Amino acid sequence: MSLEDPTKVLLMSTSTKKIINRCNVYKGKWVFDNSYPLYDSKKCPFIRKEFDCQKYGRLDKLYLKYRWKPHGCHLPRINGGDFLERFKGKKIMFVGDSISLNHWQSFLCLLHSALPFGSTIINTQQNGYVSFLFKDYGVSVMLFSSHYLVDIEEEKIGRVLKLGSLKNAKIWNQMDVLIFNTWLWWYRNDSYRPWDYIQDGKKIVKDMDRMEAFRKGLMTWAKWFNTTVNTRKTKVIFQGITPSHYDGKGWNKKGVINCGKERRPVNGSRYPGGSPRASNVLKQVLKQIKKPFHFLDITTLSQLRKDGHPSKYSGLRGMDCTHWCIAGVQDTWNQLLYQALTT
């Protein structure tokens, strides 16, 4: 699949290699819309304390009032009831790190807000993943926690990150929709990383260039996808790199070291700090994909939202300019996901 302009590619037929171009919903700007947010976070039972900014003291509500407006077309609001009807009996799984957790909880809130009174939701945990079953529709929305997608295994020498191993894929192959994400943990160091060694082919090393490790891990995922996923049964989404906002130089504010005082998006459609290097690596790997999938290219639109992070307003101590408030920016990710799955 060519990714010279990856955000325009919504579908590709593997038999004809015909690319269907539509409006590029990932290029646009944030506009004020007083009808937002899409739901009341106080009424959503799924939000963890890390992301519940209103509950933990954020007084301003301006960050809730922005809508993503693509250039030249309209992005429809997500219709949770329509989604549940369309995906009756289906299994939907988010796979990735805490950004996927963040994203998954936003998705659950959007569906929950559309449920008729008295609807039943069943929560289960099994085989390393968490599931919420919307019983009246038979729709399961799951989270599989995986920091790197590739495996970490306990061996005699310690915990080994295996760049060529993807054993968890046995579970993923059972799903009807898969939404993948990874990046946040690839640059973790010292006590923050959950591995002691990296295995690259037959070599086991203490460490290596992390961007190269990221690329090799993604290539393992791409090989698995190309060789084993039945895309007639399973729709596959890969999410773009998620930005953080700890350095004000990225939005032309020298000396700013976090997002704590940010209350508005960056004006316009271009992020002054440019594209993350990891984004280029991801796009290069996605060029190797030979089967139909959707690239959820949320990087730039999220870079513009320096105001959308929990900062100090969460149930945890510290400054968080990596994750996102719920309700908030990730509801737009899910509007884009909804469009990708229903058009």
Short mmCIF file of C-alpha atoms in Angstrom, two decimals:
data_model
loop_
_atom_site.label_atom_id
_atom_site.label_comp_id
_atom_site.label_asym_id
_atom_site.label_seq_id
_atom_site.Cartn_x
_atom_site.Cartn_y
_atom_site.Cartn_z
CA MET A 1 0.00 0.00 0.00
CA SER A 2 1.37 3.39 -0.92
CA LEU A 3 1.46 5.84 1.96
CA GLU A 4 2.72 8.93 0.16
CA ASP A 5 -0.55 10.50 1.33
CA PRO A 6 -1.68 7.81 3.76
CA THR A 7 -4.54 9.77 5.28
CA LYS A 8 -6.46 9.73 2.00
CA VAL A 9 -6.42 5.96 1.76
CA LEU A 10 -9.55 4.55 3.34
CA LEU A 11 -9.80 1.30 1.43
CA MET A 12 -7.73 -0.75 -0.97
CA SER A 13 -8.90 -3.81 -2.88
CA THR A 14 -6.11 -6.41 -2.86
CA SER A 15 -7.38 -7.91 -6.13
CA THR A 16 -7.37 -4.72 -8.17
CA LYS A 17 -5.05 -2.53 -6.05
CA LYS A 18 -7.57 0.23 -6.64
CA ILE A 19 -7.26 3.08 -4.13
CA ILE A 20 -10.47 4.90 -3.29
CA ASN A 21 -9.73 8.50 -2.37
CA ARG A 22 -12.11 10.55 -0.31
CA CYS A 23 -11.90 13.75 1.67
CA ASN A 24 -8.83 13.72 3.88
CA VAL A 25 -10.48 13.81 7.30
CA TYR A 26 -7.10 14.06 9.06
CA LYS A 27 -6.28 17.49 7.64
CA GLY A 28 -8.25 20.33 9.15
CA LYS A 29 -8.44 22.55 12.22
CA TRP A 30 -10.13 22.72 15.61
CA VAL A 31 -13.17 25.00 15.82
CA PHE A 32 -15.21 26.10 18.82
CA ASP A 33 -18.55 24.27 19.08
CA ASN A 34 -20.76 24.91 22.08
CA SER A 35 -22.70 21.67 21.48
CA TYR A 36 -19.65 19.72 22.66
CA PRO A 37 -18.67 17.56 24.54
CA LEU A 38 -20.40 14.50 23.09
CA TYR A 39 -21.32 13.17 26.57
CA ASP A 40 -21.19 14.10 30.24
CA SER A 41 -18.11 12.51 31.82
CA LYS A 42 -19.88 12.46 35.20
CA LYS A 43 -22.34 9.91 33.80
CA CYS A 44 -19.71 7.57 32.35
CA PRO A 45 -18.80 4.72 34.75
CA PHE A 46 -15.64 3.62 32.93
CA ILE A 47 -13.21 6.54 33.38
CA ARG A 48 -10.10 5.83 35.43
CA LYS A 49 -8.78 8.46 37.81
CA GLU A 50 -5.83 9.20 35.51
CA PHE A 51 -8.13 10.68 32.85
CA ASP A 52 -11.09 12.15 34.76
CA CYS A 53 -10.00 15.78 34.67
CA GLN A 54 -13.32 17.35 35.69
CA LYS A 55 -13.62 15.10 38.74
CA TYR A 56 -10.10 15.96 39.86
CA GLY A 57 -10.36 19.71 39.81
CA ARG A 58 -10.05 21.08 36.29
CA LEU A 59 -12.30 24.13 36.44
CA ASP A 60 -12.00 25.34 32.85
CA LYS A 61 -14.26 23.63 30.32
CA LEU A 62 -13.06 25.31 27.14
CA TYR A 63 -11.01 22.24 26.14
CA LEU A 64 -14.28 20.30 25.93
CA LYS A 65 -15.77 22.69 23.37
CA TYR A 66 -13.68 22.02 20.29
CA ARG A 67 -14.73 20.06 17.22
CA TRP A 68 -12.40 18.75 14.53
CA LYS A 69 -13.30 20.29 11.16
CA PRO A 70 -11.61 18.65 8.13
CA HIS A 71 -10.84 20.84 5.13
CA GLY A 72 -13.56 20.52 2.52
CA CYS A 73 -15.88 18.04 4.22
CA HIS A 74 -17.88 17.33 7.36
CA LEU A 75 -16.93 14.76 9.97
CA PRO A 76 -20.19 13.28 11.29
CA ARG A 77 -20.73 12.85 15.01
CA ILE A 78 -20.38 9.31 16.24
CA ASN A 79 -23.73 7.56 16.54
CA GLY A 80 -23.28 5.02 19.33
CA GLY A 81 -26.66 3.41 18.78
CA ASP A 82 -25.96 2.97 15.07
CA PHE A 83 -22.56 1.48 15.86
CA LEU A 84 -24.01 -1.07 18.29
CA GLU A 85 -26.67 -2.08 15.76
CA ARG A 86 -24.14 -2.45 12.93
CA PHE A 87 -21.73 -4.50 15.03
CA LYS A 88 -24.19 -6.82 16.77
CA GLY A 89 -22.44 -9.97 17.94
CA LYS A 90 -18.97 -8.63 17.11
CA LYS A 91 -15.74 -8.55 19.11
CA ILE A 92 -13.77 -5.31 19.10
CA MET A 93 -10.32 -5.15 20.69
CA PHE A 94 -7.94 -2.27 21.41
CA VAL A 95 -4.34 -3.53 21.60
CA GLY A 96 -1.54 -1.40 22.99
CA ASP A 97 -0.25 0.60 25.95
CA SER A 98 -1.91 3.11 28.30
CA ILE A 99 -2.81 5.32 25.33
CA SER A 100 -4.95 2.42 24.12
CA LEU A 101 -6.49 2.23 27.60
CA ASN A 102 -7.22 5.95 27.38
CA HIS A 103 -8.71 5.54 23.88
CA TRP A 104 -10.76 2.45 24.85
CA GLN A 105 -12.36 4.25 27.80
CA SER A 106 -13.40 7.15 25.57
CA PHE A 107 -14.98 4.65 23.17
CA LEU A 108 -16.85 2.94 26.01
CA CYS A 109 -18.18 6.32 27.22
CA LEU A 110 -19.46 7.19 23.73
CA LEU A 111 -21.31 3.87 23.42
CA HIS A 112 -22.61 4.07 26.99
CA SER A 113 -24.09 7.52 26.35
CA ALA A 114 -26.23 6.06 23.53
CA LEU A 115 -27.66 3.12 25.49
CA PRO A 116 -31.37 2.90 26.32
CA PHE A 117 -32.21 3.07 30.02
CA GLY A 118 -31.84 -0.30 31.74
CA SER A 119 -29.31 -1.74 29.31
CA THR A 120 -26.96 -4.41 30.66
CA ILE A 121 -23.16 -4.23 30.51
CA ILE A 122 -21.10 -7.20 31.71
CA ASN A 123 -17.44 -6.80 32.70
CA THR A 124 -15.06 -9.78 32.50
CA GLN A 125 -11.28 -10.30 32.69
CA GLN A 126 -9.60 -13.27 31.03
CA ASN A 127 -6.50 -14.33 29.12
CA GLY A 128 -4.76 -11.03 29.72
CA TYR A 129 -7.53 -8.75 28.49
CA VAL A 130 -10.53 -6.87 29.87
CA SER A 131 -13.93 -6.98 28.18
CA PHE A 132 -17.18 -5.06 28.45
CA LEU A 133 -20.12 -6.84 26.83
CA PHE A 134 -23.06 -4.67 25.76
CA LYS A 135 -25.45 -7.57 26.33
CA ASP A 136 -28.49 -6.29 24.47
CA TYR A 137 -26.40 -6.10 21.29
CA GLY A 138 -23.86 -8.87 21.87
CA VAL A 139 -21.04 -6.37 21.23
CA SER A 140 -17.82 -6.93 23.20
CA VAL A 141 -15.36 -4.04 23.50
CA MET A 142 -12.02 -5.25 24.85
CA LEU A 143 -8.60 -4.00 25.87
CA PHE A 144 -5.48 -6.14 25.47
CA SER A 145 -2.57 -4.52 27.28
CA SER A 146 0.68 -4.74 25.29
CA HIS A 147 3.34 -2.06 25.60
CA TYR A 148 5.33 -3.18 22.56
CA LEU A 149 2.96 -5.53 20.65
CA VAL A 150 5.91 -7.95 20.47
CA ASP A 151 6.54 -10.27 23.43
CA ILE A 152 8.41 -9.90 26.69
CA GLU A 153 9.37 -13.27 28.23
CA GLU A 154 10.93 -14.21 31.55
CA GLU A 155 14.14 -16.21 31.07
CA LYS A 156 17.07 -17.19 33.26
CA ILE A 157 18.94 -14.01 32.42
CA GLY A 158 15.89 -11.85 33.13
CA ARG A 159 13.07 -10.27 31.15
CA VAL A 160 13.71 -10.37 27.41
CA LEU A 161 12.01 -8.13 24.85
CA LYS A 162 11.76 -10.33 21.74
CA LEU A 163 11.57 -8.20 18.62
CA GLY A 164 10.66 -11.20 16.44
CA SER A 165 8.01 -12.86 18.63
CA LEU A 166 4.24 -12.27 18.59
CA LYS A 167 2.61 -15.09 20.57
CA ASN A 168 -0.34 -12.97 21.70
CA ALA A 169 -1.56 -12.84 18.11
CA LYS A 170 -3.44 -16.10 18.72
CA ILE A 171 -5.97 -14.10 20.72
CA TRP A 172 -6.06 -11.19 18.28
CA ASN A 173 -6.99 -13.44 15.36
CA GLN A 174 -10.32 -14.19 17.06
CA MET A 175 -11.49 -10.57 16.82
CA ASP A 176 -13.75 -8.82 14.29
CA VAL A 177 -12.11 -5.40 14.76
CA LEU A 178 -8.56 -4.70 15.97
CA ILE A 179 -7.20 -1.25 16.84
CA PHE A 180 -3.41 -1.30 17.36
CA ASN A 181 -1.12 1.25 18.98
CA THR A 182 2.47 1.27 20.23
CA TRP A 183 5.25 3.78 20.83
CA LEU A 184 5.04 5.27 24.33
CA TRP A 185 7.27 2.63 26.00
CA TRP A 186 9.94 2.21 23.32
CA TYR A 187 12.09 5.03 24.68
CA ARG A 188 11.67 4.21 28.42
CA ASN A 189 14.95 3.86 30.31
CA ASP A 190 16.32 2.34 33.49
CA SER A 191 13.73 1.35 36.10
CA TYR A 192 10.84 2.50 33.90
CA ARG A 193 11.36 -0.18 31.27
CA PRO A 194 9.80 -3.64 31.81
CA TRP A 195 12.66 -5.61 30.19
CA ASP A 196 16.33 -6.34 30.95
CA TYR A 197 17.54 -7.49 27.51
CA ILE A 198 16.51 -7.25 23.87
CA GLN A 199 16.56 -10.24 21.53
CA ASP A 200 17.12 -9.28 17.91
CA GLY A 201 17.16 -12.43 15.81
CA LYS A 202 19.62 -14.77 17.53
CA LYS A 203 21.44 -11.91 19.29
CA ILE A 204 20.61 -10.91 22.86
CA VAL A 205 21.87 -7.46 23.80
CA LYS A 206 21.62 -5.19 26.83
CA ASP A 207 20.24 -2.37 24.71
CA MET A 208 20.17 -1.01 21.16
CA ASP A 209 19.03 2.02 19.21
CA ARG A 210 15.42 2.32 20.31
CA MET A 211 14.11 3.70 17.04
CA GLU A 212 15.63 0.71 15.24
CA ALA A 213 14.12 -1.62 17.84
CA PHE A 214 10.76 0.08 17.27
CA ARG A 215 11.08 -0.45 13.52
CA LYS A 216 11.96 -4.14 13.92
CA GLY A 217 9.08 -4.73 16.32
CA LEU A 218 6.69 -3.10 13.86
CA MET A 219 8.07 -5.23 11.03
CA THR A 220 7.26 -8.35 13.06
CA TRP A 221 3.70 -7.07 13.44
CA ALA A 222 3.50 -6.29 9.70
CA LYS A 223 4.71 -9.79 8.79
CA TRP A 224 2.08 -11.32 11.08
CA PHE A 225 -0.63 -9.17 9.54
CA ASN A 226 0.43 -9.94 5.96
CA THR A 227 0.61 -13.70 6.54
CA THR A 228 -2.12 -14.60 9.01
CA VAL A 229 -4.96 -12.07 9.31
CA ASN A 230 -8.15 -12.85 7.39
CA THR A 231 -9.27 -9.34 6.45
CA ARG A 232 -12.59 -10.64 5.15
CA LYS A 233 -13.41 -11.38 8.78
CA THR A 234 -11.27 -8.90 10.71
CA LYS A 235 -11.02 -5.15 10.16
CA VAL A 236 -7.63 -3.79 11.20
CA ILE A 237 -6.84 -0.24 12.33
CA PHE A 238 -3.37 1.06 13.18
CA GLN A 239 -3.25 4.28 15.16
CA GLY A 240 -0.68 6.97 14.44
CA ILE A 241 1.92 8.17 16.93
CA THR A 242 0.47 10.01 19.92
CA PRO A 243 2.20 13.30 20.81
CA SER A 244 3.19 14.64 24.23
CA HIS A 245 3.41 18.32 25.18
CA TYR A 246 6.30 18.85 27.59
CA ASP A 247 8.35 21.25 25.48
CA GLY A 248 6.80 24.58 24.56
CA LYS A 249 9.19 25.00 21.62
CA GLY A 250 6.88 22.62 19.77
CA TRP A 251 4.13 25.24 19.81
CA ASN A 252 6.42 28.31 19.75
CA LYS A 253 6.52 28.96 23.50
CA LYS A 254 10.17 28.84 24.51
CA GLY A 255 10.79 28.13 28.16
CA VAL A 256 7.48 26.33 28.72
CA ILE A 257 8.19 22.86 30.14
CA ASN A 258 4.72 21.30 30.28
CA CYS A 259 1.07 21.68 29.29
CA GLY A 260 -0.14 22.82 32.71
CA LYS A 261 -1.22 26.32 31.68
CA GLU A 262 -2.45 25.53 28.15
CA ARG A 263 -6.13 26.31 27.63
CA ARG A 264 -6.55 26.51 23.84
CA PRO A 265 -5.47 24.49 20.79
CA VAL A 266 -2.75 25.64 18.45
CA ASN A 267 -4.30 27.89 15.81
CA GLY A 268 -4.54 26.59 12.26
CA SER A 269 -3.67 23.25 10.74
CA ARG A 270 0.09 22.99 11.09
CA TYR A 271 2.03 22.08 14.22
CA PRO A 272 5.16 24.27 14.46
CA GLY A 273 7.25 21.48 15.98
CA GLY A 274 6.86 19.23 12.95
CA SER A 275 6.23 15.48 12.78
CA PRO A 276 7.71 13.05 15.34
CA ARG A 277 10.51 10.87 13.99
CA ALA A 278 8.62 7.78 15.13
CA SER A 279 5.78 8.79 12.81
CA ASN A 280 8.05 8.49 9.79
CA VAL A 281 9.25 5.05 10.95
CA LEU A 282 5.67 3.85 11.40
CA LYS A 283 4.63 5.05 7.94
CA GLN A 284 7.63 3.36 6.35
CA VAL A 285 6.67 0.05 7.94
CA LEU A 286 3.01 0.42 7.01
CA LYS A 287 4.10 0.65 3.38
CA GLN A 288 4.94 -3.06 3.67
CA ILE A 289 1.30 -3.98 4.33
CA LYS A 290 -0.29 -5.85 1.43
CA LYS A 291 -3.79 -6.27 2.86
CA PRO A 292 -6.55 -3.69 3.44
CA PHE A 293 -6.34 -1.77 6.71
CA HIS A 294 -7.00 1.76 7.96
CA PHE A 295 -4.37 4.16 9.23
CA LEU A 296 -5.91 6.26 12.01
CA ASP A 297 -3.58 9.20 11.50
CA ILE A 298 -4.30 11.21 14.66
CA THR A 299 -0.78 12.62 15.15
CA THR A 300 -1.10 16.17 13.79
CA LEU A 301 -4.64 16.84 14.99
CA SER A 302 -3.56 15.71 18.47
CA GLN A 303 -0.36 17.79 18.37
CA LEU A 304 -2.59 20.83 17.95
CA ARG A 305 -4.37 19.98 21.23
CA LYS A 306 -1.76 21.01 23.79
CA ASP A 307 -4.74 21.93 26.02
CA GLY A 308 -6.29 18.44 26.11
CA HIS A 309 -4.06 16.62 28.62
CA PRO A 310 -4.82 15.90 32.28
CA SER A 311 -1.75 17.94 33.35
CA LYS A 312 -2.16 18.05 37.17
CA TYR A 313 -5.89 17.31 37.11
CA SER A 314 -6.01 13.58 37.73
CA GLY A 315 -6.14 11.11 40.57
CA LEU A 316 -2.38 10.67 40.29
CA ARG A 317 0.34 13.02 41.41
CA GLY A 318 2.51 14.73 38.86
CA MET A 319 2.17 16.43 35.50
CA ASP A 320 0.70 14.34 32.69
CA CYS A 321 1.08 15.87 29.22
CA THR A 322 0.98 12.50 27.46
CA HIS A 323 -2.49 11.07 28.11
CA TRP A 324 -5.80 12.81 27.45
CA CYS A 325 -8.77 14.02 29.46
CA ILE A 326 -12.03 12.09 29.07
CA ALA A 327 -14.24 13.60 27.73
CA GLY A 328 -11.96 15.32 25.25
CA VAL A 329 -9.61 14.86 22.30
CA GLN A 330 -9.93 11.07 22.10
CA ASP A 331 -13.64 11.35 21.41
CA THR A 332 -12.57 12.81 18.06
CA TRP A 333 -10.24 9.84 17.53
CA ASN A 334 -13.32 7.70 17.98
CA GLN A 335 -15.39 9.77 15.57
CA LEU A 336 -12.66 9.07 13.01
CA LEU A 337 -12.62 5.40 14.00
CA TYR A 338 -16.41 5.25 13.62
CA GLN A 339 -16.15 6.71 10.12
CA ALA A 340 -13.39 4.28 9.17
CA LEU A 341 -15.46 1.29 10.30
CA THR A 342 -18.81 2.35 8.84
CA THR A 343 -17.96 3.89 5.45
#
